[in-house]
mmCIF file of N, CA and C in Angstrom:
data_model
loop_
_atom_site.group_PDB
_atom_site.id
_atom_site.type_symbol
_atom_site.label_atom_id
_atom_site.label_comp_id
_atom_site.label_asym_id
_atom_site.label_seq_id
_atom_site.Cartn_x
_atom_site.Cartn_y
_atom_site.Cartn_z
ATOM 1 N N GLY B 1 39.832 48.336 -14.182
ATOM 2 C CA GLY B 1 40.130 48.224 -12.784
ATOM 3 C C GLY B 1 41.143 47.127 -12.520
ATOM 4 N N SER B 2 41.437 46.931 -11.277
ATOM 5 C CA SER B 2 42.449 45.950 -10.886
ATOM 6 C C SER B 2 41.960 44.521 -11.093
ATOM 7 N N ILE B 3 40.654 44.288 -10.987
ATOM 8 C CA ILE B 3 40.134 42.938 -11.226
ATOM 9 C C ILE B 3 40.276 42.574 -12.690
ATOM 10 N N ASP B 4 40.006 43.529 -13.589
ATOM 11 C CA ASP B 4 40.161 43.256 -15.014
ATOM 12 C C ASP B 4 41.610 42.931 -15.356
ATOM 13 N N GLY B 5 42.554 43.674 -14.782
ATOM 14 C CA GLY B 5 43.972 43.407 -15.026
ATOM 15 C C GLY B 5 44.379 42.036 -14.510
ATOM 16 N N PHE B 6 43.892 41.689 -13.320
ATOM 17 C CA PHE B 6 44.183 40.372 -12.751
ATOM 18 C C PHE B 6 43.623 39.273 -13.644
ATOM 19 N N CYS B 7 42.401 39.452 -14.121
ATOM 20 C CA CYS B 7 41.758 38.436 -14.964
ATOM 21 C C CYS B 7 42.492 38.277 -16.289
ATOM 22 N N GLU B 8 42.932 39.391 -16.872
ATOM 23 C CA GLU B 8 43.655 39.309 -18.141
ATOM 24 C C GLU B 8 45.001 38.624 -17.974
ATOM 25 N N GLU B 9 45.721 38.943 -16.902
ATOM 26 C CA GLU B 9 47.047 38.365 -16.699
ATOM 27 C C GLU B 9 46.994 36.898 -16.287
ATOM 28 N N SER B 10 46.016 36.533 -15.462
ATOM 29 C CA SER B 10 45.968 35.168 -14.953
ATOM 30 C C SER B 10 45.126 34.233 -15.813
ATOM 31 N N GLY B 11 44.236 34.798 -16.634
ATOM 32 C CA GLY B 11 43.364 33.967 -17.451
ATOM 33 C C GLY B 11 42.147 33.446 -16.697
ATOM 34 N N VAL B 12 41.926 33.929 -15.484
ATOM 35 C CA VAL B 12 40.779 33.529 -14.675
ATOM 36 C C VAL B 12 39.595 34.408 -15.060
ATOM 37 N N SER B 13 38.406 33.818 -15.126
ATOM 38 C CA SER B 13 37.237 34.601 -15.529
ATOM 39 C C SER B 13 36.813 35.549 -14.407
ATOM 40 N N ARG B 14 36.143 36.642 -14.785
ATOM 41 C CA ARG B 14 35.653 37.604 -13.806
ATOM 42 C C ARG B 14 34.595 36.965 -12.903
ATOM 43 N N THR B 15 33.824 36.025 -13.449
ATOM 44 C CA THR B 15 32.810 35.346 -12.645
ATOM 45 C C THR B 15 33.459 34.557 -11.523
ATOM 46 N N PHE B 16 34.537 33.834 -11.828
ATOM 47 C CA PHE B 16 35.237 33.055 -10.806
ATOM 48 C C PHE B 16 35.817 33.969 -9.735
ATOM 49 N N VAL B 17 36.405 35.068 -10.163
ATOM 50 C CA VAL B 17 36.978 36.008 -9.199
ATOM 51 C C VAL B 17 35.882 36.581 -8.308
ATOM 52 N N GLY B 18 34.747 36.961 -8.908
ATOM 53 C CA GLY B 18 33.679 37.584 -8.146
ATOM 54 C C GLY B 18 32.917 36.643 -7.241
ATOM 55 N N LEU B 19 32.808 35.375 -7.610
ATOM 56 C CA LEU B 19 32.014 34.436 -6.810
ATOM 57 C C LEU B 19 32.840 33.524 -5.906
ATOM 58 N N ILE B 20 34.131 33.381 -6.169
ATOM 59 C CA ILE B 20 34.948 32.457 -5.376
ATOM 60 C C ILE B 20 36.061 33.199 -4.626
ATOM 61 N N ILE B 21 36.908 33.924 -5.336
ATOM 62 C CA ILE B 21 38.087 34.527 -4.711
ATOM 63 C C ILE B 21 37.728 35.703 -3.802
ATOM 64 N N LEU B 22 36.942 36.653 -4.307
ATOM 65 C CA LEU B 22 36.600 37.828 -3.502
ATOM 66 C C LEU B 22 35.837 37.493 -2.214
ATOM 67 N N PRO B 23 34.840 36.590 -2.249
ATOM 68 C CA PRO B 23 34.178 36.267 -0.982
ATOM 69 C C PRO B 23 35.094 35.607 0.043
ATOM 70 N N ILE B 24 36.022 34.785 -0.412
ATOM 71 C CA ILE B 24 36.946 34.149 0.535
ATOM 72 C C ILE B 24 37.838 35.202 1.173
ATOM 73 N N VAL B 25 38.412 36.072 0.359
ATOM 74 C CA VAL B 25 39.330 37.093 0.873
ATOM 75 C C VAL B 25 38.565 38.163 1.651
ATOM 76 N N GLY B 26 37.441 38.616 1.114
ATOM 77 C CA GLY B 26 36.696 39.692 1.745
ATOM 78 C C GLY B 26 36.034 39.319 3.052
ATOM 79 N N ASN B 27 35.692 38.053 3.220
ATOM 80 C CA ASN B 27 35.012 37.612 4.434
ATOM 81 C C ASN B 27 35.899 36.740 5.311
ATOM 82 N N ALA B 28 37.199 36.887 5.182
ATOM 83 C CA ALA B 28 38.123 36.031 5.930
ATOM 84 C C ALA B 28 37.917 36.159 7.436
ATOM 85 N N VAL B 29 37.664 37.363 7.918
ATOM 86 C CA VAL B 29 37.473 37.565 9.356
ATOM 87 C C VAL B 29 36.208 36.848 9.828
ATOM 88 N N GLU B 30 35.131 36.923 9.043
ATOM 89 C CA GLU B 30 33.904 36.211 9.398
ATOM 90 C C GLU B 30 34.128 34.701 9.416
ATOM 91 N N HIS B 31 34.892 34.200 8.447
ATOM 92 C CA HIS B 31 35.172 32.766 8.401
ATOM 93 C C HIS B 31 35.962 32.331 9.642
ATOM 94 N N ILE B 32 36.957 33.104 10.003
ATOM 95 C CA ILE B 32 37.773 32.768 11.180
ATOM 96 C C ILE B 32 36.923 32.816 12.440
ATOM 97 N N THR B 33 36.053 33.829 12.531
ATOM 98 C CA THR B 33 35.165 33.935 13.697
ATOM 99 C C THR B 33 34.236 32.732 13.786
ATOM 100 N N ALA B 34 33.645 32.347 12.656
ATOM 101 C CA ALA B 34 32.736 31.192 12.655
ATOM 102 C C ALA B 34 33.470 29.920 13.046
ATOM 103 N N ILE B 35 34.685 29.738 12.582
ATOM 104 C CA ILE B 35 35.459 28.545 12.923
ATOM 105 C C ILE B 35 35.815 28.539 14.410
ATOM 106 N N ASN B 36 36.262 29.684 14.930
ATOM 107 C CA ASN B 36 36.611 29.758 16.358
ATOM 108 C C ASN B 36 35.405 29.482 17.245
ATOM 109 N N VAL B 37 34.265 30.041 16.894
ATOM 110 C CA VAL B 37 33.055 29.837 17.687
ATOM 111 C C VAL B 37 32.597 28.381 17.593
ATOM 112 N N ALA B 38 32.712 27.782 16.406
ATOM 113 C CA ALA B 38 32.330 26.379 16.236
ATOM 114 C C ALA B 38 33.245 25.464 17.034
ATOM 115 N N MET B 39 34.525 25.812 17.125
ATOM 116 C CA MET B 39 35.454 24.994 17.915
ATOM 117 C C MET B 39 35.136 25.063 19.407
ATOM 118 N N LYS B 40 34.448 26.129 19.829
ATOM 119 C CA LYS B 40 34.027 26.253 21.229
ATOM 120 C C LYS B 40 32.646 25.653 21.439
ATOM 121 N N ASP B 41 32.159 24.914 20.443
ATOM 122 C CA ASP B 41 30.895 24.185 20.507
ATOM 123 C C ASP B 41 29.681 25.105 20.642
ATOM 124 N N LYS B 42 29.744 26.237 19.952
ATOM 125 C CA LYS B 42 28.608 27.159 19.897
ATOM 126 C C LYS B 42 28.145 27.240 18.448
ATOM 127 N N MET B 43 27.530 26.152 17.991
ATOM 128 C CA MET B 43 27.172 26.018 16.583
ATOM 129 C C MET B 43 26.087 27.009 16.151
ATOM 130 N N ASP B 44 25.182 27.381 17.058
ATOM 131 C CA ASP B 44 24.149 28.348 16.698
ATOM 132 C C ASP B 44 24.773 29.676 16.290
ATOM 133 N N LEU B 45 25.740 30.122 17.059
ATOM 134 C CA LEU B 45 26.410 31.376 16.752
ATOM 135 C C LEU B 45 27.237 31.253 15.470
ATOM 136 N N ALA B 46 27.895 30.120 15.296
ATOM 137 C CA ALA B 46 28.701 29.906 14.093
ATOM 138 C C ALA B 46 27.828 29.924 12.833
ATOM 139 N N MET B 47 26.688 29.248 12.884
ATOM 140 C CA MET B 47 25.773 29.249 11.731
ATOM 141 C C MET B 47 25.172 30.633 11.521
ATOM 142 N N GLY B 48 24.908 31.342 12.620
ATOM 143 C CA GLY B 48 24.385 32.698 12.500
ATOM 144 C C GLY B 48 25.360 33.625 11.807
ATOM 145 N N VAL B 49 26.640 33.508 12.120
ATOM 146 C CA VAL B 49 27.662 34.319 11.471
ATOM 147 C C VAL B 49 27.762 33.961 9.992
ATOM 148 N N ALA B 50 27.765 32.666 9.693
ATOM 149 C CA ALA B 50 27.944 32.211 8.309
ATOM 150 C C ALA B 50 26.739 32.539 7.434
ATOM 151 N N VAL B 51 25.552 32.246 7.913
ATOM 152 C CA VAL B 51 24.349 32.435 7.105
ATOM 153 C C VAL B 51 23.887 33.887 7.146
ATOM 154 N N GLY B 52 24.159 34.592 8.235
ATOM 155 C CA GLY B 52 23.752 35.986 8.354
ATOM 156 C C GLY B 52 24.362 36.875 7.286
ATOM 157 N N SER B 53 25.609 36.632 6.959
ATOM 158 C CA SER B 53 26.276 37.423 5.926
ATOM 159 C C SER B 53 25.624 37.204 4.568
ATOM 160 N N CYS B 54 25.312 35.966 4.253
ATOM 161 C CA CYS B 54 24.654 35.659 2.973
ATOM 162 C C CYS B 54 23.280 36.307 2.886
ATOM 163 N N THR B 55 22.550 36.259 3.993
ATOM 164 C CA THR B 55 21.220 36.859 4.026
ATOM 165 C C THR B 55 21.308 38.367 3.856
ATOM 166 N N GLN B 56 22.282 38.978 4.492
ATOM 167 C CA GLN B 56 22.460 40.423 4.380
ATOM 168 C C GLN B 56 22.771 40.821 2.938
ATOM 169 N N ILE B 57 23.628 40.074 2.278
ATOM 170 C CA ILE B 57 23.971 40.380 0.892
ATOM 171 C C ILE B 57 22.753 40.223 -0.004
ATOM 172 N N SER B 58 22.025 39.122 0.155
ATOM 173 C CA SER B 58 20.923 38.852 -0.765
ATOM 174 C C SER B 58 19.722 39.759 -0.536
ATOM 175 N N LEU B 59 19.470 40.163 0.698
ATOM 176 C CA LEU B 59 18.286 40.969 0.979
ATOM 177 C C LEU B 59 18.535 42.473 0.998
ATOM 178 N N PHE B 60 19.786 42.898 1.110
ATOM 179 C CA PHE B 60 20.056 44.323 1.179
ATOM 180 C C PHE B 60 21.007 44.820 0.093
ATOM 181 N N VAL B 61 22.187 44.215 0.006
ATOM 182 C CA VAL B 61 23.229 44.747 -0.861
ATOM 183 C C VAL B 61 22.860 44.637 -2.336
ATOM 184 N N ILE B 62 22.348 43.494 -2.763
ATOM 185 C CA ILE B 62 22.010 43.327 -4.183
ATOM 186 C C ILE B 62 20.891 44.268 -4.618
ATOM 187 N N PRO B 63 19.779 44.366 -3.873
ATOM 188 C CA PRO B 63 18.759 45.333 -4.298
ATOM 189 C C PRO B 63 19.259 46.790 -4.293
ATOM 190 N N VAL B 64 20.063 47.162 -3.296
ATOM 191 C CA VAL B 64 20.601 48.523 -3.264
ATOM 192 C C VAL B 64 21.532 48.761 -4.450
ATOM 193 N N THR B 65 22.324 47.762 -4.808
ATOM 194 C CA THR B 65 23.206 47.890 -5.966
ATOM 195 C C THR B 65 22.406 48.115 -7.249
ATOM 196 N N VAL B 66 21.315 47.387 -7.404
ATOM 197 C CA VAL B 66 20.474 47.557 -8.594
ATOM 198 C C VAL B 66 19.862 48.957 -8.615
ATOM 199 N N ILE B 67 19.383 49.432 -7.474
ATOM 200 C CA ILE B 67 18.771 50.766 -7.417
ATOM 201 C C ILE B 67 19.806 51.855 -7.680
ATOM 202 N N VAL B 68 20.994 51.733 -7.096
ATOM 203 C CA VAL B 68 22.054 52.716 -7.335
ATOM 204 C C VAL B 68 22.474 52.692 -8.802
ATOM 205 N N GLY B 69 22.556 51.506 -9.397
ATOM 206 C CA GLY B 69 22.867 51.408 -10.826
ATOM 207 C C GLY B 69 21.801 52.087 -11.675
ATOM 208 N N TRP B 70 20.559 51.927 -11.293
ATOM 209 C CA TRP B 70 19.459 52.557 -12.021
ATOM 210 C C TRP B 70 19.550 54.080 -11.915
ATOM 211 N N VAL B 71 19.854 54.589 -10.712
ATOM 212 C CA VAL B 71 19.975 56.031 -10.507
ATOM 213 C C VAL B 71 21.149 56.588 -11.306
ATOM 214 N N CYS B 72 22.244 55.841 -11.370
ATOM 215 C CA CYS B 72 23.447 56.294 -12.084
ATOM 216 C C CYS B 72 23.386 56.032 -13.580
ATOM 217 N N GLY B 73 22.350 55.374 -14.050
ATOM 218 C CA GLY B 73 22.238 55.090 -15.480
ATOM 219 C C GLY B 73 23.026 53.871 -15.934
ATOM 220 N N LYS B 74 23.464 53.031 -14.995
ATOM 221 C CA LYS B 74 24.186 51.799 -15.319
ATOM 222 C C LYS B 74 23.216 50.634 -15.283
ATOM 223 N N ASP B 75 23.280 49.762 -16.277
ATOM 224 C CA ASP B 75 22.398 48.604 -16.328
ATOM 225 C C ASP B 75 22.908 47.525 -15.370
ATOM 226 N N MET B 76 22.222 47.335 -14.262
ATOM 227 C CA MET B 76 22.599 46.336 -13.267
ATOM 228 C C MET B 76 21.484 45.294 -13.183
ATOM 229 N N THR B 77 21.308 44.561 -14.234
ATOM 230 C CA THR B 77 20.212 43.607 -14.311
ATOM 231 C C THR B 77 20.454 42.394 -13.418
ATOM 232 N N LEU B 78 19.386 41.763 -12.994
ATOM 233 C CA LEU B 78 19.476 40.519 -12.239
ATOM 234 C C LEU B 78 19.162 39.330 -13.145
ATOM 235 N N ASN B 79 19.400 39.496 -14.423
ATOM 236 C CA ASN B 79 19.162 38.451 -15.410
ATOM 237 C C ASN B 79 20.391 37.535 -15.444
ATOM 238 N N PHE B 80 20.401 36.529 -14.547
ATOM 239 C CA PHE B 80 21.533 35.617 -14.438
ATOM 240 C C PHE B 80 21.408 34.486 -15.447
ATOM 241 N N PRO B 81 22.542 33.942 -15.917
ATOM 242 C CA PRO B 81 22.489 32.771 -16.792
ATOM 243 C C PRO B 81 21.892 31.564 -16.059
ATOM 244 N N GLN B 82 21.351 30.629 -16.823
ATOM 245 C CA GLN B 82 20.683 29.461 -16.251
ATOM 246 C C GLN B 82 21.636 28.637 -15.393
ATOM 247 N N PHE B 83 22.891 28.524 -15.800
ATOM 248 C CA PHE B 83 23.880 27.762 -15.037
ATOM 249 C C PHE B 83 24.046 28.338 -13.630
ATOM 250 N N GLU B 84 24.149 29.660 -13.530
ATOM 251 C CA GLU B 84 24.319 30.298 -12.229
ATOM 252 C C GLU B 84 23.079 30.126 -11.360
ATOM 253 N N ILE B 85 21.907 30.255 -11.943
ATOM 254 C CA ILE B 85 20.669 30.089 -11.180
ATOM 255 C C ILE B 85 20.570 28.666 -10.637
ATOM 256 N N THR B 86 20.942 27.684 -11.453
ATOM 257 C CA THR B 86 20.909 26.292 -11.006
ATOM 258 C C THR B 86 21.845 26.081 -9.816
ATOM 259 N N LEU B 87 23.042 26.634 -9.876
ATOM 260 C CA LEU B 87 23.985 26.487 -8.774
ATOM 261 C C LEU B 87 23.516 27.230 -7.526
ATOM 262 N N PHE B 88 22.904 28.391 -7.700
ATOM 263 C CA PHE B 88 22.388 29.133 -6.551
ATOM 264 C C PHE B 88 21.275 28.350 -5.861
ATOM 265 N N VAL B 89 20.366 27.781 -6.637
ATOM 266 C CA VAL B 89 19.274 26.994 -6.061
ATOM 267 C C VAL B 89 19.828 25.758 -5.362
ATOM 268 N N LEU B 90 20.816 25.096 -5.975
ATOM 269 C CA LEU B 90 21.455 23.940 -5.339
ATOM 270 C C LEU B 90 22.054 24.326 -3.992
ATOM 271 N N SER B 91 22.755 25.428 -3.944
ATOM 272 C CA SER B 91 23.377 25.838 -2.682
ATOM 273 C C SER B 91 22.332 26.210 -1.637
ATOM 274 N N ILE B 92 21.238 26.831 -2.049
ATOM 275 C CA ILE B 92 20.168 27.166 -1.098
ATOM 276 C C ILE B 92 19.559 25.903 -0.509
ATOM 277 N N VAL B 93 19.313 24.900 -1.353
ATOM 278 C CA VAL B 93 18.734 23.640 -0.870
ATOM 279 C C VAL B 93 19.684 22.946 0.101
ATOM 280 N N ILE B 94 20.959 22.896 -0.225
ATOM 281 C CA ILE B 94 21.941 22.227 0.633
ATOM 282 C C ILE B 94 22.044 22.936 1.987
ATOM 283 N N VAL B 95 22.115 24.264 1.972
ATOM 284 C CA VAL B 95 22.212 25.005 3.232
ATOM 285 C C VAL B 95 20.934 24.835 4.054
ATOM 286 N N SER B 96 19.777 24.824 3.398
ATOM 287 C CA SER B 96 18.508 24.627 4.111
ATOM 288 C C SER B 96 18.462 23.267 4.796
ATOM 289 N N ILE B 97 18.954 22.250 4.110
ATOM 290 C CA ILE B 97 18.993 20.910 4.705
ATOM 291 C C ILE B 97 19.905 20.904 5.930
ATOM 292 N N CYS B 98 21.055 21.556 5.823
ATOM 293 C CA CYS B 98 22.001 21.558 6.943
ATOM 294 C C CYS B 98 21.491 22.377 8.123
ATOM 295 N N ILE B 99 20.781 23.464 7.861
ATOM 296 C CA ILE B 99 20.281 24.305 8.951
ATOM 297 C C ILE B 99 19.073 23.671 9.635
ATOM 298 N N SER B 100 18.308 22.864 8.910
ATOM 299 C CA SER B 100 17.077 22.304 9.470
ATOM 300 C C SER B 100 17.335 21.323 10.612
ATOM 301 N N ASN B 101 18.505 20.716 10.657
ATOM 302 C CA ASN B 101 18.833 19.775 11.735
ATOM 303 C C ASN B 101 19.358 20.536 12.947
ATOM 304 N N PRO B 102 18.914 20.172 14.144
ATOM 305 C CA PRO B 102 19.459 20.846 15.326
ATOM 306 C C PRO B 102 20.893 20.400 15.638
ATOM 307 N N LYS B 103 21.299 19.251 15.129
ATOM 308 C CA LYS B 103 22.657 18.754 15.345
ATOM 309 C C LYS B 103 23.388 18.711 14.012
ATOM 310 N N SER B 104 24.676 18.922 14.062
ATOM 311 C CA SER B 104 25.479 18.825 12.839
ATOM 312 C C SER B 104 26.561 17.771 13.046
ATOM 313 N N ASN B 105 27.078 17.287 11.923
ATOM 314 C CA ASN B 105 28.150 16.306 11.992
ATOM 315 C C ASN B 105 29.091 16.530 10.815
ATOM 316 N N TRP B 106 30.087 15.710 10.728
ATOM 317 C CA TRP B 106 31.103 15.881 9.697
ATOM 318 C C TRP B 106 30.524 15.709 8.298
ATOM 319 N N LEU B 107 29.470 14.902 8.167
ATOM 320 C CA LEU B 107 28.886 14.666 6.846
ATOM 321 C C LEU B 107 28.239 15.930 6.285
ATOM 322 N N GLU B 108 27.550 16.673 7.140
ATOM 323 C CA GLU B 108 26.955 17.918 6.679
ATOM 324 C C GLU B 108 28.028 18.938 6.313
ATOM 325 N N GLY B 109 29.085 18.985 7.083
ATOM 326 C CA GLY B 109 30.198 19.879 6.750
ATOM 327 C C GLY B 109 30.842 19.508 5.431
ATOM 328 N N SER B 110 31.032 18.214 5.213
ATOM 329 C CA SER B 110 31.623 17.793 3.940
ATOM 330 C C SER B 110 30.669 18.052 2.774
ATOM 331 N N LEU B 111 29.362 17.969 3.031
ATOM 332 C CA LEU B 111 28.374 18.284 1.997
ATOM 333 C C LEU B 111 28.464 19.756 1.596
ATOM 334 N N LEU B 112 28.598 20.633 2.585
ATOM 335 C CA LEU B 112 28.743 22.061 2.299
ATOM 336 C C LEU B 112 30.039 22.351 1.547
ATOM 337 N N MET B 113 31.127 21.729 1.980
ATOM 338 C CA MET B 113 32.418 21.951 1.307
ATOM 339 C C MET B 113 32.400 21.411 -0.116
ATOM 340 N N THR B 114 31.779 20.254 -0.321
ATOM 341 C CA THR B 114 31.685 19.675 -1.657
ATOM 342 C C THR B 114 30.837 20.552 -2.576
ATOM 343 N N THR B 115 29.757 21.098 -2.046
ATOM 344 C CA THR B 115 28.930 21.999 -2.844
ATOM 345 C C THR B 115 29.729 23.222 -3.263
ATOM 346 N N TYR B 116 30.481 23.801 -2.331
ATOM 347 C CA TYR B 116 31.307 24.963 -2.658
ATOM 348 C C TYR B 116 32.367 24.603 -3.699
ATOM 349 N N LEU B 117 32.964 23.433 -3.549
ATOM 350 C CA LEU B 117 33.966 22.986 -4.516
ATOM 351 C C LEU B 117 33.345 22.776 -5.894
ATOM 352 N N MET B 118 32.130 22.203 -5.931
ATOM 353 C CA MET B 118 31.445 22.017 -7.218
ATOM 354 C C MET B 118 31.153 23.357 -7.889
ATOM 355 N N ILE B 119 30.732 24.325 -7.108
ATOM 356 C CA ILE B 119 30.467 25.654 -7.659
ATOM 357 C C ILE B 119 31.764 26.277 -8.181
ATOM 358 N N ALA B 120 32.847 26.146 -7.416
ATOM 359 C CA ALA B 120 34.132 26.698 -7.852
ATOM 360 C C ALA B 120 34.611 26.044 -9.145
ATOM 361 N N VAL B 121 34.524 24.730 -9.228
ATOM 362 C CA VAL B 121 34.946 24.030 -10.446
ATOM 363 C C VAL B 121 34.048 24.413 -11.619
ATOM 364 N N GLY B 122 32.750 24.526 -11.358
ATOM 365 C CA GLY B 122 31.816 24.913 -12.415
ATOM 366 C C GLY B 122 32.132 26.272 -12.991
ATOM 367 N N PHE B 123 32.453 27.237 -12.135
ATOM 368 C CA PHE B 123 32.769 28.575 -12.632
ATOM 369 C C PHE B 123 34.188 28.686 -13.163
ATOM 370 N N TRP B 124 35.076 27.788 -12.746
ATOM 371 C CA TRP B 124 36.429 27.791 -13.297
ATOM 372 C C TRP B 124 36.396 27.406 -14.783
ATOM 373 N N PHE B 125 35.568 26.408 -15.112
ATOM 374 C CA PHE B 125 35.491 25.918 -16.489
ATOM 375 C C PHE B 125 34.349 26.535 -17.288
ATOM 376 N N GLU B 126 33.645 27.509 -16.712
ATOM 377 C CA GLU B 126 32.522 28.126 -17.414
ATOM 378 C C GLU B 126 33.009 28.912 -18.627
ATOM 379 N N LYS B 127 32.309 28.747 -19.715
ATOM 380 C CA LYS B 127 32.585 29.553 -20.893
ATOM 381 C C LYS B 127 31.810 30.853 -20.734
ATOM 382 N N VAL B 128 32.527 31.946 -20.648
ATOM 383 C CA VAL B 128 31.898 33.246 -20.383
ATOM 384 C C VAL B 128 31.305 33.770 -21.680
ATOM 385 N N VAL B 129 30.012 34.034 -21.643
ATOM 386 C CA VAL B 129 29.316 34.628 -22.769
ATOM 387 C C VAL B 129 28.915 36.026 -22.355
ATOM 388 N N SER B 130 29.369 37.010 -23.114
ATOM 389 C CA SER B 130 29.032 38.377 -22.729
ATOM 390 C C SER B 130 27.573 38.636 -23.046
ATOM 391 N N TYR B 131 26.882 39.250 -22.117
ATOM 392 C CA TYR B 131 25.473 39.555 -22.262
ATOM 393 C C TYR B 131 25.343 41.051 -22.460
ATOM 394 N N ASN B 132 24.812 41.431 -23.577
ATOM 395 C CA ASN B 132 24.552 42.829 -23.838
ATOM 396 C C ASN B 132 23.055 43.048 -23.714
ATOM 397 N N GLY B 133 22.668 43.512 -22.560
ATOM 398 C CA GLY B 133 21.249 43.715 -22.270
ATOM 399 C C GLY B 133 20.709 44.892 -23.064
ATOM 400 N N PRO B 134 19.455 45.228 -22.845
ATOM 401 C CA PRO B 134 18.872 46.351 -23.546
ATOM 402 C C PRO B 134 19.609 47.629 -23.164
ATOM 403 N N SER B 135 19.966 48.379 -24.176
ATOM 404 C CA SER B 135 20.742 49.595 -23.915
ATOM 405 C C SER B 135 19.829 50.692 -23.389
ATOM 406 N N ALA B 136 20.435 51.692 -22.795
ATOM 407 C CA ALA B 136 19.675 52.788 -22.206
ATOM 408 C C ALA B 136 19.079 53.690 -23.284
ATOM 409 N N GLU B 137 19.668 53.666 -24.493
ATOM 410 C CA GLU B 137 19.190 54.532 -25.566
ATOM 411 C C GLU B 137 17.889 54.046 -26.174
ATOM 412 N N SER B 138 17.627 52.725 -26.181
ATOM 413 C CA SER B 138 16.438 52.232 -26.870
ATOM 414 C C SER B 138 15.182 52.346 -26.095
#
């Protein structure tokens, strides 16, 4: 596919493309909407737009993808590497801390941006190990 060609030509890992580049490009309209609403001092709506998309992906899209993969005979396991699980848990904790406060400030925003930057740097330098899960024949 086109992602494989991009990864081969640029030397960027598929994990980085899938977790950093595609969400930024694919959700650009949501990001702009959240920023515009936040600039109008409607932080509840801005957080709802930002967190709602993540919740929708985690509670609907991923399970449906696994089920469709199972129906099609494609192995779509949720067996993530330990590094990715650690970063996911870190991001969940950081977002939970930021959402728990009724007021936000620049420090919480910088905390969220720093977490995203740490995840991006982590996946940029990640050594990709191919995982060959249990085959369908066995």
